[in-house]
Short mmCIF file of C-alpha atoms in Angstrom, two decimals:
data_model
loop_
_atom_site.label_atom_id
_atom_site.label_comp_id
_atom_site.label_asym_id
_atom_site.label_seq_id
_atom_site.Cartn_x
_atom_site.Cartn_y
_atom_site.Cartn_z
CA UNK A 1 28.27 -27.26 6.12
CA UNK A 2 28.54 -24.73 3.25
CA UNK A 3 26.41 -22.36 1.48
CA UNK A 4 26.84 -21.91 -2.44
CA UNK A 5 24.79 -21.64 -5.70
CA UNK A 6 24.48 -24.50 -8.04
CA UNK A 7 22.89 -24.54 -11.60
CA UNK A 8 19.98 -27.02 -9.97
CA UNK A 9 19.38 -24.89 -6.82
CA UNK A 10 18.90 -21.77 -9.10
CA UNK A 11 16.58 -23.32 -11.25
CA UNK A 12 14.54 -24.70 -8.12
CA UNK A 13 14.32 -21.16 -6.75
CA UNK A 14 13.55 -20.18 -10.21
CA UNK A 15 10.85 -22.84 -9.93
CA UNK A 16 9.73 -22.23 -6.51
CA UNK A 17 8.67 -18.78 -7.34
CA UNK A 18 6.54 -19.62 -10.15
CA UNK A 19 4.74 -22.13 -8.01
CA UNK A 20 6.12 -24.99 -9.93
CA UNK A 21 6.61 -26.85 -6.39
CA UNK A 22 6.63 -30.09 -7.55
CA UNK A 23 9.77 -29.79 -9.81
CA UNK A 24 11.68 -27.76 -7.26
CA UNK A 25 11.00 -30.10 -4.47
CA UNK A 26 12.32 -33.15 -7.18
CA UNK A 27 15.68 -30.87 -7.76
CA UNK A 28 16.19 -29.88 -3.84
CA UNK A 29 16.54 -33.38 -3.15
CA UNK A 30 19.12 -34.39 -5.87
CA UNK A 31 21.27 -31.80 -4.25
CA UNK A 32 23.65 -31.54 -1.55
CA UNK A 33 22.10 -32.01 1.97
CA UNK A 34 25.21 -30.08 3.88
CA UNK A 35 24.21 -26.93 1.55
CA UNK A 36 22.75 -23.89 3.34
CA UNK A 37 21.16 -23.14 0.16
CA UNK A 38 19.62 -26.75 0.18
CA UNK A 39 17.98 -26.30 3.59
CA UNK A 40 16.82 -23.00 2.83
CA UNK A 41 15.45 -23.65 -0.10
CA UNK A 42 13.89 -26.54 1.20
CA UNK A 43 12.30 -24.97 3.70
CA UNK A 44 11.26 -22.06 1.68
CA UNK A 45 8.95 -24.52 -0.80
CA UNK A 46 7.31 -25.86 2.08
CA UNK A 47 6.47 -21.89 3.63
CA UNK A 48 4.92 -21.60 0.36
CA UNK A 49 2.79 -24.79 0.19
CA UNK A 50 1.12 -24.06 3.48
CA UNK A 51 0.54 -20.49 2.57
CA UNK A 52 -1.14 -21.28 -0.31
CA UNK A 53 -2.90 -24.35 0.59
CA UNK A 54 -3.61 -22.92 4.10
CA UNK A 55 -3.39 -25.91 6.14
CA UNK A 56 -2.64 -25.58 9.46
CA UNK A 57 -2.29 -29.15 10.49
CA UNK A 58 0.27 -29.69 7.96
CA UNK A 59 2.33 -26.77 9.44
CA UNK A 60 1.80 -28.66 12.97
CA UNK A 61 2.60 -31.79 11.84
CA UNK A 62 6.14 -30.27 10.69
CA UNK A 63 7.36 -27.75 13.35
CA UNK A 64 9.71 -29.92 14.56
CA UNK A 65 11.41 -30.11 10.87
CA UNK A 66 11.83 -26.49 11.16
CA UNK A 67 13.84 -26.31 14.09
CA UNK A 68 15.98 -29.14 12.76
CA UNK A 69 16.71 -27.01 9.86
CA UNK A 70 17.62 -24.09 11.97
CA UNK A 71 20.55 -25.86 14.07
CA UNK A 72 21.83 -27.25 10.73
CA UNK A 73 21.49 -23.72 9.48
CA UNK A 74 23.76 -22.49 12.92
CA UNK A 75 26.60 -24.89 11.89
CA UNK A 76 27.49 -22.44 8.69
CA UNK A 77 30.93 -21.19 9.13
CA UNK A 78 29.97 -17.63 11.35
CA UNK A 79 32.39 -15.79 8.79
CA UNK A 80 29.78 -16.76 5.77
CA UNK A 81 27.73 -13.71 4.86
CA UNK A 82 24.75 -16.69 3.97
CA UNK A 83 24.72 -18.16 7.81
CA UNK A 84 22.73 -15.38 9.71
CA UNK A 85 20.63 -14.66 6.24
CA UNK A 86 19.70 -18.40 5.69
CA UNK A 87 18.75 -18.90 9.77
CA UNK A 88 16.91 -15.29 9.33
CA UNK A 89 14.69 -16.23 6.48
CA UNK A 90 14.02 -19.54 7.61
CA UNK A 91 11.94 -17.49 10.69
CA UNK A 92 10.81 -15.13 8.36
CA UNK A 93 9.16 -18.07 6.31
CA UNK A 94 7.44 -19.21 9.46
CA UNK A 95 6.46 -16.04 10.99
CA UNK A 96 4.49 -15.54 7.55
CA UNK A 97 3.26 -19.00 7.86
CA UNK A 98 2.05 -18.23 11.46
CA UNK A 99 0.49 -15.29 10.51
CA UNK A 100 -1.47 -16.63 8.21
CA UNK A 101 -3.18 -19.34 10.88
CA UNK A 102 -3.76 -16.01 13.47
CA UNK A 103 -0.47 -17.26 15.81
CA UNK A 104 0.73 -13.40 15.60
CA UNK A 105 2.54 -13.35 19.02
CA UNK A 106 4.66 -16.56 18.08
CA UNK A 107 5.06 -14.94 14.27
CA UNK A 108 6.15 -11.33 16.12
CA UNK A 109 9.50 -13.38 18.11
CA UNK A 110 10.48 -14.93 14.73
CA UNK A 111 10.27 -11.66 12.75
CA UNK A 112 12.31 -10.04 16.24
CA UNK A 113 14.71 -12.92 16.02
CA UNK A 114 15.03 -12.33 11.58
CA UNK A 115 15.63 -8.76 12.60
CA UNK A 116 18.54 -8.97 14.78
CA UNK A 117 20.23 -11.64 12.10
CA UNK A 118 19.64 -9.84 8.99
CA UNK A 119 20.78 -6.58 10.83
CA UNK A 120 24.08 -7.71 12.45
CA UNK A 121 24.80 -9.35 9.07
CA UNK A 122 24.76 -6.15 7.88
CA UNK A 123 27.31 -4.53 9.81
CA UNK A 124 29.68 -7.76 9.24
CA UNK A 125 29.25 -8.02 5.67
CA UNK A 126 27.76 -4.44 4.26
CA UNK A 127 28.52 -4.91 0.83
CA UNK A 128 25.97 -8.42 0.98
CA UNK A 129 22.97 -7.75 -1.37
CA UNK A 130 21.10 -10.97 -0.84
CA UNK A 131 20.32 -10.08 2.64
CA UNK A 132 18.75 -6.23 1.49
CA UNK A 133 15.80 -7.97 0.00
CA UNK A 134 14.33 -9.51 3.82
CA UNK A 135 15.89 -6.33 5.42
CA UNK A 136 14.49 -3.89 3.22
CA UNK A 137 11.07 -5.25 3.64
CA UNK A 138 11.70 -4.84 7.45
CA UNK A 139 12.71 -1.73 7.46
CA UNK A 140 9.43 -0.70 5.57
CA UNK A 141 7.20 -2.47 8.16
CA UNK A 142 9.19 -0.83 11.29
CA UNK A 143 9.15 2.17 9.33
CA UNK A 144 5.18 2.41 8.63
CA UNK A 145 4.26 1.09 12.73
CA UNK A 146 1.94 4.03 13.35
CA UNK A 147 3.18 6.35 16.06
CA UNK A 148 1.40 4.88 19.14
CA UNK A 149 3.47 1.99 18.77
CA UNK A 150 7.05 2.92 17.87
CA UNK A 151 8.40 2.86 21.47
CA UNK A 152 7.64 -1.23 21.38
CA UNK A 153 9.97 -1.32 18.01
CA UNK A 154 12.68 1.07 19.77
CA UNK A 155 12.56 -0.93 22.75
CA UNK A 156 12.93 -4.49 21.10
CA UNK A 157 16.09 -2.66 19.03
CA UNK A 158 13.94 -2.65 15.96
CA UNK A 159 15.19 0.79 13.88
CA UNK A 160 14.44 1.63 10.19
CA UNK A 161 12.29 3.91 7.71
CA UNK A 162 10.43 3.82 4.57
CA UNK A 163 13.14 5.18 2.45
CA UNK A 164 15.93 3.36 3.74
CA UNK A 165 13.81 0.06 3.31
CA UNK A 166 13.01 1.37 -0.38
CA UNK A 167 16.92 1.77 -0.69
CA UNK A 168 18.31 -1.33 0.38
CA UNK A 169 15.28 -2.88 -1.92
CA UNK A 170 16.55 -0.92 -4.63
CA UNK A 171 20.44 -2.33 -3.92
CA UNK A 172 18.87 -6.28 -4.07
CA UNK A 173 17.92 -5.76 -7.37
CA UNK A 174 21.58 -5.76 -8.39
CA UNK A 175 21.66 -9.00 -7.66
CA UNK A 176 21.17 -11.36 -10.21
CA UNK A 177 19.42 -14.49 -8.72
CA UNK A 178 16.81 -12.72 -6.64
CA UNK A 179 15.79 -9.63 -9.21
CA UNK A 180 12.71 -10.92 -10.08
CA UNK A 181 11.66 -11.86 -6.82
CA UNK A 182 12.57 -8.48 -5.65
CA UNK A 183 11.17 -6.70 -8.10
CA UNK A 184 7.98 -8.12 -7.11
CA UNK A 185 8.01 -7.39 -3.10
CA UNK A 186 8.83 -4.14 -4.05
CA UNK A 187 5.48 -3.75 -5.99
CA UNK A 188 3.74 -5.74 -2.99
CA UNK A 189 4.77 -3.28 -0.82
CA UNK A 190 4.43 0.02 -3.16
CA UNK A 191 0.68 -1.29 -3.31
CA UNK A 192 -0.36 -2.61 0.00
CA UNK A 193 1.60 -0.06 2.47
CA UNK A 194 2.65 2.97 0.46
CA UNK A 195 0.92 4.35 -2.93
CA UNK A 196 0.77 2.83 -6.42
CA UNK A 197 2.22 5.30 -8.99
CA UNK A 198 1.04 4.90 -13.12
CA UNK A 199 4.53 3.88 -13.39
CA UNK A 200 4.08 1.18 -10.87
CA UNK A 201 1.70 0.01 -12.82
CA UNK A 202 3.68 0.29 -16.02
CA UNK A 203 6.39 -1.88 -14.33
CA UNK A 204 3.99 -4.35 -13.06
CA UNK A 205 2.90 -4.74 -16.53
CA UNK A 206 6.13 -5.69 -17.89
CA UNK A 207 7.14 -7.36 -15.19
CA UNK A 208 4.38 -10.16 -15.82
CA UNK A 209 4.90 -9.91 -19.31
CA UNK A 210 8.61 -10.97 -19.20
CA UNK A 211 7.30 -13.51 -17.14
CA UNK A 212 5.04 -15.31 -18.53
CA UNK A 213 5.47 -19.18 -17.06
CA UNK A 214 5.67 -17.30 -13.47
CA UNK A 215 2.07 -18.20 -11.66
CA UNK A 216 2.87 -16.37 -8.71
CA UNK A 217 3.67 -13.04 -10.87
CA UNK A 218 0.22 -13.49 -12.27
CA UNK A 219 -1.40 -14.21 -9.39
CA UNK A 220 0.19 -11.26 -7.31
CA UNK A 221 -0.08 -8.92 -10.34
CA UNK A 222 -4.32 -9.61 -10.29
CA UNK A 223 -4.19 -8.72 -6.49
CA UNK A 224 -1.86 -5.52 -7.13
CA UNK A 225 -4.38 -4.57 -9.91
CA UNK A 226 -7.64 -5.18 -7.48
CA UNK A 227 -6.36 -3.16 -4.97
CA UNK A 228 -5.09 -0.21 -7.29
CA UNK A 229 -8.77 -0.49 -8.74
CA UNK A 230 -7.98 -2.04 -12.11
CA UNK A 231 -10.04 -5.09 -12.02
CA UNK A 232 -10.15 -5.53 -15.56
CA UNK A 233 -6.44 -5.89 -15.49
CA UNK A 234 -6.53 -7.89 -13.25
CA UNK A 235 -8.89 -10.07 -14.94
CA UNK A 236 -6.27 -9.85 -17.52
CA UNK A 237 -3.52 -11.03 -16.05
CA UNK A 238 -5.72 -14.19 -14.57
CA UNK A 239 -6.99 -15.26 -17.64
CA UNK A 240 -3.27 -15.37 -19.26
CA UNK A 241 -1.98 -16.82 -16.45
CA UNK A 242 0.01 -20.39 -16.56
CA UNK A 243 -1.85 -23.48 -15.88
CA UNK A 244 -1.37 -27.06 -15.45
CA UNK A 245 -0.36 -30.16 -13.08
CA UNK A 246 3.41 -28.78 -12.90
CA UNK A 247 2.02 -25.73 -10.69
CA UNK A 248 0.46 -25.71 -7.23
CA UNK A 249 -3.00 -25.75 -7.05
CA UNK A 250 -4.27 -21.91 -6.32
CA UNK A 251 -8.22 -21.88 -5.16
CA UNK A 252 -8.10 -18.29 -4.04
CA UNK A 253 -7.79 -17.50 -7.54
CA UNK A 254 -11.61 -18.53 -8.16
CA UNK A 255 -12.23 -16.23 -4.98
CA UNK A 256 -10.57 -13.67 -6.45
CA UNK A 257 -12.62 -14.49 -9.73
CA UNK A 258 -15.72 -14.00 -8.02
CA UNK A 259 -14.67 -10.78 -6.82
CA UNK A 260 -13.62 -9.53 -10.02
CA UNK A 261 -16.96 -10.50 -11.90
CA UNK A 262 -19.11 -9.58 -8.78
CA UNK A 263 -17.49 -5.55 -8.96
CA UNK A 264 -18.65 -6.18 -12.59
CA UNK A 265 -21.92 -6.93 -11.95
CA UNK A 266 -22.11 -10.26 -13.39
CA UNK A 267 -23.98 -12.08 -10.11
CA UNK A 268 -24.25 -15.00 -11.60
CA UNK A 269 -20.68 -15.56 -12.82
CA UNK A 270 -19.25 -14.66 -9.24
CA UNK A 271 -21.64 -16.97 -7.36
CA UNK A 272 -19.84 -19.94 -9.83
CA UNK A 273 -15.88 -19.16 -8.84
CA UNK A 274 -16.98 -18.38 -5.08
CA UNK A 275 -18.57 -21.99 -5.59
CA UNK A 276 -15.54 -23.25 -7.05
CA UNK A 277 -13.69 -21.98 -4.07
CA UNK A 278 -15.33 -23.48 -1.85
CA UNK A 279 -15.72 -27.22 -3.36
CA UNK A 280 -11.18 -26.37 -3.85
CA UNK A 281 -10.38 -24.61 -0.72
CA UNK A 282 -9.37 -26.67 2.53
CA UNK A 283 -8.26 -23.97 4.99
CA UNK A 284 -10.06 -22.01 7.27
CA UNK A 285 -9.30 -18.20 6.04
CA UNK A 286 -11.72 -16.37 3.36
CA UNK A 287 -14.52 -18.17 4.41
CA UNK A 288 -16.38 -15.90 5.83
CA UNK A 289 -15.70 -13.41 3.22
CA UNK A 290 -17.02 -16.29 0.07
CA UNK A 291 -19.93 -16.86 2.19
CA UNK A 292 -20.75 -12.95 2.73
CA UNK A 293 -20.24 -12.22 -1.05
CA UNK A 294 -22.30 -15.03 -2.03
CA UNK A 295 -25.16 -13.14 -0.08
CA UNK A 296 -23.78 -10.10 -1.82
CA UNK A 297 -24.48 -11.91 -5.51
CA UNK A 298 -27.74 -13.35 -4.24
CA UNK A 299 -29.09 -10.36 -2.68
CA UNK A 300 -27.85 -7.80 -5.72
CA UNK A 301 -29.39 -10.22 -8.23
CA UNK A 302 -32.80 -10.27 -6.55
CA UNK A 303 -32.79 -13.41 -4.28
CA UNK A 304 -33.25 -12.22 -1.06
CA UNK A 305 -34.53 -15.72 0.36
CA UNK A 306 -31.63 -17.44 -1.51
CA UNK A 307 -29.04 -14.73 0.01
CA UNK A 308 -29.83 -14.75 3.45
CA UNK A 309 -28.80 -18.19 4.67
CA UNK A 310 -25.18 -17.55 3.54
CA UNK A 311 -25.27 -14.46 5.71
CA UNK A 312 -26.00 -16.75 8.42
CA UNK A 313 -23.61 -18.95 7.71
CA UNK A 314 -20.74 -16.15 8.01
CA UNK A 315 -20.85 -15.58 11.43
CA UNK A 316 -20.24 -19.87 12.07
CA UNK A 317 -17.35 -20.31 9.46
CA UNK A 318 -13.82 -20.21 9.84
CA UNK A 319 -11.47 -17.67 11.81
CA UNK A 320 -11.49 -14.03 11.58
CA UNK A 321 -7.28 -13.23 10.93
CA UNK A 322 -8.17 -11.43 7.73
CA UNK A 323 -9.17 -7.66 7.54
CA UNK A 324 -11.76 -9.36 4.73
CA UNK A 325 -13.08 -11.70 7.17
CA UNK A 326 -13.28 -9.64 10.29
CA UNK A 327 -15.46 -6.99 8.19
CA UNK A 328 -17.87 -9.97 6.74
CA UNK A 329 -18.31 -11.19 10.57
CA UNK A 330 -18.89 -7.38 11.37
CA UNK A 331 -21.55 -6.85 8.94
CA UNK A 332 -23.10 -10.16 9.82
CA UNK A 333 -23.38 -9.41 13.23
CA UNK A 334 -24.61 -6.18 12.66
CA UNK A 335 -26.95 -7.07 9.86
CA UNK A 336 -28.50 -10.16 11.52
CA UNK A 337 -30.75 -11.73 9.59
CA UNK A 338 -32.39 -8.26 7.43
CA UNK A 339 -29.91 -8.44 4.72
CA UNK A 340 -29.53 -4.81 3.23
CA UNK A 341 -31.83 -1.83 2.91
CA UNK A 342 -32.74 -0.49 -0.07
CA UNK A 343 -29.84 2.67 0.59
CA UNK A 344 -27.23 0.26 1.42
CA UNK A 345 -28.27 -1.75 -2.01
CA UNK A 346 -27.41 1.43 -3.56
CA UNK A 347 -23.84 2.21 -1.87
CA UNK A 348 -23.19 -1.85 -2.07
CA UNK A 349 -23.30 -1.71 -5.92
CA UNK A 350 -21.37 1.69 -5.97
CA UNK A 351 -18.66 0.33 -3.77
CA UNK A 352 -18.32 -3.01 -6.03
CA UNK A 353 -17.97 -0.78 -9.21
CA UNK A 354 -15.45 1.51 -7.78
CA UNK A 355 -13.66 -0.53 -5.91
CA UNK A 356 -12.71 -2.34 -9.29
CA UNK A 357 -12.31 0.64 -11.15
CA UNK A 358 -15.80 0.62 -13.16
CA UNK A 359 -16.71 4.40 -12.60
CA UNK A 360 -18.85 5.03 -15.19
CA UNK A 361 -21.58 2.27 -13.94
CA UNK A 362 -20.63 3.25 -10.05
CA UNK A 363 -21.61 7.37 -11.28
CA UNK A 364 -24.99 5.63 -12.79
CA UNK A 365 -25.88 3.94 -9.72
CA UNK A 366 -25.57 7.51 -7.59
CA UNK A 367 -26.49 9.73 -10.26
CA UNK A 368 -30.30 9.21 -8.84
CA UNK A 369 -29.33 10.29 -5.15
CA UNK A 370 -28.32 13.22 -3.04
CA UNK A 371 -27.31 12.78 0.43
CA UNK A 372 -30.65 13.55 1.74
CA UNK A 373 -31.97 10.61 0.12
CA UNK A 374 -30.46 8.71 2.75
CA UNK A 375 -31.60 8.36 6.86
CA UNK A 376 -28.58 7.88 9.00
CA UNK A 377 -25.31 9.39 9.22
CA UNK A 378 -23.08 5.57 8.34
CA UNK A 379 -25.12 5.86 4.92
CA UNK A 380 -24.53 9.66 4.11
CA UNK A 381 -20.71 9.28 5.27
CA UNK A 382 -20.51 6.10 3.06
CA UNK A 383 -22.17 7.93 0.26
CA UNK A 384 -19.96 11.00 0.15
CA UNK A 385 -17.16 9.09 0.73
CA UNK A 386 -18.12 6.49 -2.34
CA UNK A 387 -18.31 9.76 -4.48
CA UNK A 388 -15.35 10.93 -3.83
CA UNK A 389 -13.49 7.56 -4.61
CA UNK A 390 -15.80 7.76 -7.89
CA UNK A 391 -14.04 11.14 -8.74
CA UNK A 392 -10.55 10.32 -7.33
CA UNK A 393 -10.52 7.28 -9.61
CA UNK A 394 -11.74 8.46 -12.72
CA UNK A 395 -8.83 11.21 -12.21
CA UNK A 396 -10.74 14.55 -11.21
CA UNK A 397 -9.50 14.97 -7.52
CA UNK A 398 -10.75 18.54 -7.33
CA UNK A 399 -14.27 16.98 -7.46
CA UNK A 400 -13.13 14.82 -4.65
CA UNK A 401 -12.38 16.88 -1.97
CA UNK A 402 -15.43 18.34 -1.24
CA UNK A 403 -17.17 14.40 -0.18
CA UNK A 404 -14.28 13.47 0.87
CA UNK A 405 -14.51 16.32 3.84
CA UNK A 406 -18.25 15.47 4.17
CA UNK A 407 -17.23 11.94 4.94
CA UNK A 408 -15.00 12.79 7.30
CA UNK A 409 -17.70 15.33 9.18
CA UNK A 410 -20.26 12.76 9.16
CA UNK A 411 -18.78 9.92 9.90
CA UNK A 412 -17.05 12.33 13.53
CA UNK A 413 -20.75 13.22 14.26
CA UNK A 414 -21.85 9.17 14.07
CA UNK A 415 -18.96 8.09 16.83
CA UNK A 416 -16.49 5.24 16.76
CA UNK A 417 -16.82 2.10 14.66
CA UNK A 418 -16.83 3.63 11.16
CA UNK A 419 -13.97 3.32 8.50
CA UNK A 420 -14.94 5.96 6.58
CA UNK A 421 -13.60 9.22 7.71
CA UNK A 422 -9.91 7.33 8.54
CA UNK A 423 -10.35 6.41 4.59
CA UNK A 424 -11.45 9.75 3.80
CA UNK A 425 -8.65 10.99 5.30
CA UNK A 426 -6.36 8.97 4.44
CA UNK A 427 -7.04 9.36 0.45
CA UNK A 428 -7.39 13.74 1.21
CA UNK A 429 -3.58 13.12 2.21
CA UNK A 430 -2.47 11.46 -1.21
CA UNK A 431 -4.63 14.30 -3.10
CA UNK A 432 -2.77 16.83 -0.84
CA UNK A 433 0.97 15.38 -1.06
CA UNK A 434 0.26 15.07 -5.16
CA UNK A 435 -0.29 18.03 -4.92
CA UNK A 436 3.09 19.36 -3.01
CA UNK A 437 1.13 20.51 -0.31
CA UNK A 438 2.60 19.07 2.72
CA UNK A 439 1.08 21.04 5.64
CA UNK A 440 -2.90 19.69 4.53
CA UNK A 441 -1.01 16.09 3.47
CA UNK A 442 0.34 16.10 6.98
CA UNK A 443 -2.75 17.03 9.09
CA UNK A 444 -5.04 14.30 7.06
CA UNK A 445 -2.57 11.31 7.51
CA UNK A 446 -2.53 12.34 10.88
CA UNK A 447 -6.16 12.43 11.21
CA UNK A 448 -6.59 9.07 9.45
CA UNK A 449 -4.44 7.69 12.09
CA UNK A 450 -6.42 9.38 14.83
CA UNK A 451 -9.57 6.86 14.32
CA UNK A 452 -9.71 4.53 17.43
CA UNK A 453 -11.71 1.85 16.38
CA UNK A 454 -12.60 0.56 12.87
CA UNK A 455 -12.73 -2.57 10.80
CA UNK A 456 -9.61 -1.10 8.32
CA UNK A 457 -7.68 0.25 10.83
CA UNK A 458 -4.32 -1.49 10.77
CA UNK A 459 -4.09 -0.93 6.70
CA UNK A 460 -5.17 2.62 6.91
CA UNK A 461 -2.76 3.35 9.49
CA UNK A 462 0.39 1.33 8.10
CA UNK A 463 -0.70 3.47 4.60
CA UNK A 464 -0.96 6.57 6.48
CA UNK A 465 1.97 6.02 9.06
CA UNK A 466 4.37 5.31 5.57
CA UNK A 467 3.22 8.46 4.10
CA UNK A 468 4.02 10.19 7.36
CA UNK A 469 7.43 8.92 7.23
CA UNK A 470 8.13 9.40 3.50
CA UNK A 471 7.86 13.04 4.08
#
C-alpha cells in the first residue's frame, strides 16, 4: 500500500467536486487499487452520492464497504503523512453521511476518532497542509461548542478555537490540489457559523465565476447567498449553473427554487419547483419543510382550502434532523388545522421578503402597522424583530437597535419557546462588535446563548459561541 497523486486521481477529485460523479467513479477504477488516494477517493464519491441523493438504505446496504476501506487504509506505511489523514477523512465522510440520516451519536465517535488522527498527524508531520483543511474545520466546530458544553470536548481531548481553525484553513490553501475545495469550506463556514463580510461575498463571487463547470460551487454559492439574504444572487448563480447527464442529479435545487421565488412573492412559481422536488426527491429530509411552504404559497396566494391539507400533511412526512424541518413540524403542531391569522399573514410575507433580501417590498408590507396592531406578545416580538432585520439589511443599523431591544423584551415577558429574542440578540452583537464595541457585543452574544429552549437554538448558539471566541 502507498499513497500518491496521479494525473487521473487529480482529475477525479477535480471531478468529484463538481458533481461530475459519473466520470470520477469511471477514472477511480482505472487506477491503482493499493493507492490510499484510490480508496479515499473512492470512498469520498460515494459520501457525496448519498448526501445528495439522501438515501439511507443505500448507505446501509454499504457499511460494511466502509470498514473494508478503513483496514486497507491502516496498512499505509505509519511514517506516511497521508495514512492517519486518509483513515481520518474516510470517518469524517461518514459521520457527515450519518448526520444527515439523524444517527448523530454514531456520527459524534467518527468525528472523535477523525479528531485524534488528523491531530496526532499533526504533531508527526507539522509542515503537512493537506491535513489543515479537515482539521481546520474541526477546530472551528470545537471552537464555536457553546459554553455549557465545552467540558464534554475537553474531556474527550477535543482542543481548538475559531482563529486557529481559520489559520490552519488559511495554510491549506497553499496547497495546490485542494485550493478550490478549501476555498469553498472556508466560505461554508464564514456563512453558516461565523459572519459573512461584503468581501466574503466578493470572493464568493469570483470564486464561482472562475468556476464555472463546478455544480457544487453553484449550488453552495445559491445557499451562501440565501442565507446572507441575497436571494437574487442566488437566483443568479442557479440559473448559470452547469447542467447535464455528466453531473449528479440535484432535486434540492428545485427546493431551493421554490424558496427563492416564494421570498419573491411569486406563489405560483414556488408551488411548481417545490412540486418538482417532490416528483425528484427520494429521501426522507426537507419534506416537511416542501410540504409547509407549499401551504405557505397556497395560503399567501389566497387558497386557504387548497393550503391547509399540506399543513396536515407536515406533521406525517419524513424525519425531523433538519432545523427547517423541526420548525415546519413546530408550526404544524402548533397551528393545527387554522392555518395563519391575518397578523401572522402580515409578518409571514415580511419574513419571506427579508429573509431574501427584498426590503423595499418587506418595509411595504409593515409600513401599515404599529406594534399595537397586533394581540399577543410572539406577534409583537416577531414584528419588532422583522423590523429590525428590515433596517439591518438595507444597511441602517442605528434604526435597528431600537426593535431589536423590543424583541428581546417581549419575547422575555412571553416565556420559553420563542427564537426571537436569542436572534435579536444575537444580530445586536454583530451591530455592536462592527461597531468596536466589545463590552455591549459581549453581553448580547451572551444573552443569545442564554435562551433555553427554541426551534434555532443550536445555529444561534454555534454563531454566537464563534463570536464569543473570536474576541
Amino acid at each position: 500500500m502507498y499513497a500518491t497523486w496521479t494525473p487521473g486521481l487529480q482529475r477525479a477529485y477535480s471531478d468529484l467536486i463538481k458533481l461530475r460523479v459519473t466520470d470520477a467513479r469511471a477514472q477511480i477504477a482505472r487506477e491503482n487499487p493499493n493507492n490510499g488516494l484510490t480508496i479515499w477517493l473512492a470512498n469520498y464519491a460515494e459520501m457525496i452520492t448519498l448526501l445528495v441523493s439522501d438515501d439511507e438504505s443505500g448507505y446501509d446496504r454499504k457499511s460494511d464497504l466502509l470498514q473494508t476501506r478503513l483496514e486497507r487504509l491502516e496498512a499505509l506505511p505509519a511514517e506516511s503523512p497521508w495514512a492517519r489523514m486518509l483513515q481520518a477523512e474516510v470517518r469524517l465522510h461518514d459521520a457527515f453521511v450519518k448526520l444527515k440520516f439523524g444517527r448523530e451519536v454514531s456520527a459524534c465517535w467518527d468525528i472523535i476518532k477523525a479528531y485524534k488522527l488528523l491531530d496526532e498527524n499533526a504533531r508527526l508531520h507539522p509542515t503537512f497542509l493537506p491535513q489543515l483543511k479537515a482539521l481546520g474545520v474541526l477546530h472551528i466546530l470545537i471552537g464555536s461548542v457553546p459554553e455549557n458544553y465545552t467540558w464534554v470536548t475537553r474531556l474527550i481531548g477535543l482542543r481548538g478555537n475559531v482563529q486557529q481553525g481559520l489559520a490552519e484553513l488559511e495554510r491549506a490553501r497553499q496547497d495546490p490540489v485542494f485550493r478550490t475545495e478549501v476555498e469553498m469550506v472556508t466560505l461554508l463556514i464564514r456563512s453558516y457559523i461565523l459572519r459573512f463580510t461584503d468581501a466574503d461575498t466578493k470572493q464568493l463571487t469570483i470564486l464561482v465565476g472562475q468556476n464555472p463547470d463546478n455544480l457544487l460551487l453553484h449550488f453552495f454559492g445559491a445557499t451562501i447567498q440565501m442565507k446572507n439574504g441575497q436571494s437574487d444572487k442566488a437566483l443568479l448563480f442557479l440559473e448559470s449553473r452547469p447542467t447535464g447527464s455528466a453531473y449528479l442529479p440535484m432535486p434540492i435545487i428545485e427546493n431551493i427554487l421554490g424558496d427563492i421565488y416564494l421570498q419573491k412573492g411569486d406563489e405560483s412559481a414556488s408551488i411548481r419547483h417545490y412540486e418538482q422536488f417532490l416528483r425528484q426527491y427520494r429521501g426522507q429530509n426537507f419534506l416537511k419543510d416542501t410540504y409547509y411552504k407549499l401551504f405557505l404559497s397556497h395560503w399567501l396566494s389566497g387558497n386557504p382550502a387548497v393550503a391547509l391539507p399540506y399543513l396536515q400533511k407536515v406533521r406525517t412526512v419524513g424525519r425531523t434532523v433538519t432545523e427547517s424541518d423541526k420548525a415546519a413540524q413546530k408550526f404544524a403542531e402548533t397551528q393545527g388545522n387554522r392555518g395563519l391569522t391575518p397578523a401572522q399573514t402580515v409578518l409571514m410575507q415580511a419574513r419571506l421578503a427579508t429573509d431574501g433580501g427584498f426590503t423595499d417590498r418587506a418595509l411595504a408590507v409593515l409600513a401599515p402597522y404599529t406594534e399595537i396592531r397586533f394581540s399577543t406578545l410572539a406577534d409583537r416580538a416577531e414584528y419588532q424583530y422583522r423590523l429590525g432585520r428590515i433596517y439591518q439589511r438595507r444597511n441602517t443599523p442605528e434604526l435597528s437597535l431600537a426593535p431589536f431591544r423590543r424583541a428581546i423584551t417581549l419575547t422575555d415577558s412571553a416565556g420559553a419557546g420563542l427564537s426571537f429574542g436569542a436572534t435579536a440578540a444575537l444580530q445586536l452583537g454583530y451591530i455592536h462588535q462592527q461597531k468596536g464595541q466589545r463590552t455591549l457585543a459581549r453581553q448580547f452574544f451572551e444573552k443569545a446563548l442564554s435562551y433555553k429552549k427554541h426551534e434555532y437554538k443550536n445555529s444561534i448558539d454555534n454563531k454566537a459561541k464563534a463570536a464569543l471566541n473570536q474576541m
